[in-house]
Amino acid sequence: MTGGVLAGAVEPAAGSDGHTHEQACLNCGTTLIGSHCHRCGQAAHVHRTLSAFFHDLLHGVFHFEGKIWRTIPLLAWKPGELTRRYIDGQRASFVSPIALFLFFVFLMFATVSSLAHFSTTDQVKRGMLEDAAKTERQIADTQKERAAAIAAHRPTAAIDARIKELEGDARLSRSIGEKGVVAGAATRAADDVPEFLREPLAKVSDNPALFFYKLKSSAYKYSWALIPISVPFLWLLFPFSRRFRLYDHTVFVTYSLCFMSLLATLATLWNASGIGGAGLLVFAPPVHMYRQLRGAYSLGWFGALWRTAVLTVVAGMAMVLFVVALVGLGLFD
């Protein structure tokens, strides 16, 4: 007990308040000369109490929350100003583009997975079987026309082509109706693709649920790939510009994708509410692109307008490339 009292008298803070009092940095070992390590920046005093842990947790949450409530309004209403201010160096006031992107992508996938409702497999199958039966009736009528043409010694090339087309449609509809959309389409496609694709398509036909799971998993895991896919297209709108560099375009693209992810989340919530009118959100992306282009690159209305038109097409192309890559991963993974 006497030893404990003496130790407390010599160093009363050691072990009693949860702080450590080190002569060297606990992170890199550098001799300390102040309240923070001058080499790595870590604080000299490291908290080791439960209350300190929750203090750090709350500080992190509210620090991020404070930034995000400054960032989201600008992202929605003044995306060009947000982009330009961040590029010009105002980093402490806003959430970084990549951190915001990862947050919104997580939020989007969580919301879509929980709330989005699509046509059930049984409904699709019934519809496709009905289409197949309708097409088969058309084939029967067309074959009667062919028989009449033969009896009248008229050419049947056009009728034969029509019958062949209808038979292909009927096979596809019936295959989807019996096996499901993905499995049926894969079975039909396997007849017309190179040899190296037939085995992967056969696997999709046998287990479409696994293929969908791979697609969803890859889309979440590689969503960041949309950034490098999109940046070169945006660079082409400002070729060889000395004022705007690839960093500027990368920040622009990432904040734009943040908004699109947020918009997809809102559209899902709106649609799930049953209010209706969620389709109006389709006009939001081009308006947002226009405002962001005009503010971030200091463009006039005409320069921003034609670049918005091009960028809308480019965004579709980037998404197609991304989806093709996902399908490829799903087929050959």
Short mmCIF file of C-alpha atoms in Angstrom, two decimals, residues 152-288:
data_model
loop_
_atom_site.label_atom_id
_atom_site.label_comp_id
_atom_site.label_asym_id
_atom_site.label_seq_id
_atom_site.Cartn_x
_atom_site.Cartn_y
_atom_site.Cartn_z
CA ALA A 152 -50.90 -20.62 -106.09
CA HIS A 153 -47.27 -21.01 -107.30
CA ARG A 154 -46.20 -17.78 -105.60
CA PRO A 155 -42.73 -17.22 -104.06
CA THR A 156 -42.48 -18.01 -100.35
CA ALA A 157 -39.08 -16.53 -99.45
CA ALA A 158 -40.55 -13.63 -97.47
CA ILE A 159 -43.00 -15.93 -95.69
CA ASP A 160 -40.21 -18.39 -94.84
CA ALA A 161 -38.12 -15.59 -93.34
CA ARG A 162 -41.10 -14.47 -91.29
CA ILE A 163 -41.71 -18.02 -90.01
CA LYS A 164 -38.06 -18.38 -89.04
CA GLU A 165 -38.16 -15.11 -87.10
CA LEU A 166 -41.37 -16.08 -85.30
CA GLU A 167 -39.97 -19.51 -84.40
CA GLY A 168 -36.91 -17.87 -82.82
CA ASP A 169 -39.14 -15.53 -80.82
CA ALA A 170 -41.32 -18.42 -79.69
CA ARG A 171 -38.32 -20.50 -78.57
CA LEU A 172 -36.92 -17.59 -76.58
CA SER A 173 -40.26 -16.79 -74.92
CA ARG A 174 -40.92 -20.41 -74.03
CA SER A 175 -37.39 -20.91 -72.73
CA ILE A 176 -37.72 -17.86 -70.47
CA GLY A 177 -41.20 -18.94 -69.42
CA GLU A 178 -39.96 -22.38 -68.40
CA LYS A 179 -36.56 -21.48 -66.90
CA GLY A 180 -36.75 -17.82 -65.95
CA VAL A 181 -35.42 -14.66 -67.57
CA VAL A 182 -31.69 -15.12 -67.11
CA ALA A 183 -31.62 -18.89 -67.54
CA GLY A 184 -33.88 -18.77 -70.59
CA ALA A 185 -31.95 -15.99 -72.27
CA ALA A 186 -28.66 -17.75 -71.53
CA THR A 187 -29.97 -21.00 -73.01
CA ARG A 188 -31.10 -19.22 -76.16
CA ALA A 189 -27.88 -17.23 -76.47
CA ALA A 190 -25.73 -20.34 -76.11
CA ASP A 191 -26.88 -21.45 -79.57
CA ASP A 192 -25.43 -18.36 -81.26
CA VAL A 193 -22.21 -17.61 -79.37
CA PRO A 194 -18.59 -18.75 -79.73
CA GLU A 195 -17.54 -21.99 -78.10
CA PHE A 196 -15.71 -20.36 -75.16
CA LEU A 197 -18.96 -18.68 -74.02
CA ARG A 198 -21.16 -21.75 -74.09
CA GLU A 199 -19.97 -23.30 -70.83
CA PRO A 200 -20.33 -20.05 -68.79
CA LEU A 201 -23.79 -19.47 -70.26
CA ALA A 202 -24.75 -23.04 -69.43
CA LYS A 203 -23.75 -22.38 -65.80
CA VAL A 204 -25.92 -19.25 -65.78
CA SER A 205 -28.81 -21.27 -67.17
CA ASP A 206 -28.39 -23.90 -64.45
CA ASN A 207 -28.06 -21.45 -61.55
CA PRO A 208 -29.29 -17.92 -62.39
CA ALA A 209 -29.59 -16.99 -58.70
CA LEU A 210 -25.84 -17.44 -58.24
CA PHE A 211 -25.20 -15.29 -61.32
CA PHE A 212 -27.39 -12.50 -59.92
CA TYR A 213 -25.60 -12.73 -56.57
CA LYS A 214 -22.23 -12.38 -58.32
CA LEU A 215 -23.49 -9.37 -60.27
CA LYS A 216 -24.76 -7.62 -57.13
CA SER A 217 -21.62 -8.41 -55.18
CA SER A 218 -19.33 -7.22 -57.98
CA ALA A 219 -21.37 -4.06 -58.54
CA TYR A 220 -20.90 -3.08 -54.89
CA LYS A 221 -17.26 -4.17 -54.71
CA TYR A 222 -16.16 -2.49 -57.94
CA SER A 223 -18.45 0.55 -57.96
CA TRP A 224 -15.34 2.73 -57.63
CA ALA A 225 -14.35 1.62 -61.16
CA LEU A 226 -16.96 4.03 -62.53
CA ILE A 227 -14.58 6.86 -61.61
CA PRO A 228 -11.61 5.85 -63.84
CA ILE A 229 -14.04 4.77 -66.56
CA SER A 230 -15.73 8.19 -66.62
CA VAL A 231 -12.75 10.54 -66.18
CA PRO A 232 -11.26 10.07 -69.70
CA PHE A 233 -14.63 10.88 -71.26
CA LEU A 234 -14.88 14.08 -69.24
CA TRP A 235 -11.30 14.99 -70.18
CA LEU A 236 -12.33 14.86 -73.85
CA LEU A 237 -14.71 17.77 -73.17
CA PHE A 238 -11.70 19.91 -72.21
CA PRO A 239 -8.88 18.48 -74.36
CA PHE A 240 -5.36 19.71 -73.67
CA SER A 241 -6.63 22.30 -71.18
CA ARG A 242 -3.86 23.77 -69.02
CA ARG A 243 -6.36 25.14 -66.54
CA PHE A 244 -8.28 21.96 -65.82
CA ARG A 245 -6.29 18.85 -65.02
CA LEU A 246 -7.15 15.21 -64.42
CA TYR A 247 -7.46 15.89 -60.69
CA ASP A 248 -10.20 18.44 -61.38
CA HIS A 249 -12.06 15.97 -63.58
CA THR A 250 -11.71 13.20 -60.98
CA VAL A 251 -13.22 15.37 -58.24
CA PHE A 252 -16.02 16.40 -60.62
CA VAL A 253 -16.83 12.79 -61.59
CA THR A 254 -16.73 11.53 -58.00
CA TYR A 255 -19.06 14.23 -56.67
CA SER A 256 -21.36 13.66 -59.64
CA LEU A 257 -21.50 9.93 -58.89
CA CYS A 258 -22.23 10.80 -55.25
CA PHE A 259 -25.30 12.71 -56.34
CA MET A 260 -26.44 9.94 -58.70
CA SER A 261 -26.13 7.38 -55.88
CA LEU A 262 -28.10 9.64 -53.55
CA LEU A 263 -30.71 10.14 -56.28
CA ALA A 264 -31.07 6.38 -56.76
CA THR A 265 -31.60 6.01 -53.02
CA LEU A 266 -34.25 8.73 -52.96
CA ALA A 267 -35.98 7.24 -56.01
CA THR A 268 -36.16 3.86 -54.28
CA LEU A 269 -37.60 5.40 -51.12
CA TRP A 270 -40.07 7.48 -53.13
CA ASN A 271 -41.22 4.48 -55.13
CA ALA A 272 -41.55 2.35 -51.99
CA SER A 273 -43.75 5.01 -50.37
CA GLY A 274 -46.38 4.45 -53.06
CA ILE A 275 -46.89 8.18 -53.64
CA GLY A 276 -46.15 7.99 -57.35
CA GLY A 277 -44.35 10.38 -59.63
CA ALA A 278 -40.85 9.03 -58.94
CA GLY A 279 -40.30 9.00 -62.70
CA LEU A 280 -39.92 12.79 -62.58
CA LEU A 281 -36.49 12.26 -61.03
CA VAL A 282 -35.22 11.21 -64.47
CA PHE A 283 -34.84 14.92 -65.27
CA ALA A 284 -32.58 15.54 -62.27
CA PRO A 285 -29.29 14.10 -63.65
CA PRO A 286 -28.95 16.39 -66.71
CA VAL A 287 -29.96 19.45 -64.66
CA HIS A 288 -27.39 18.55 -62.02
#
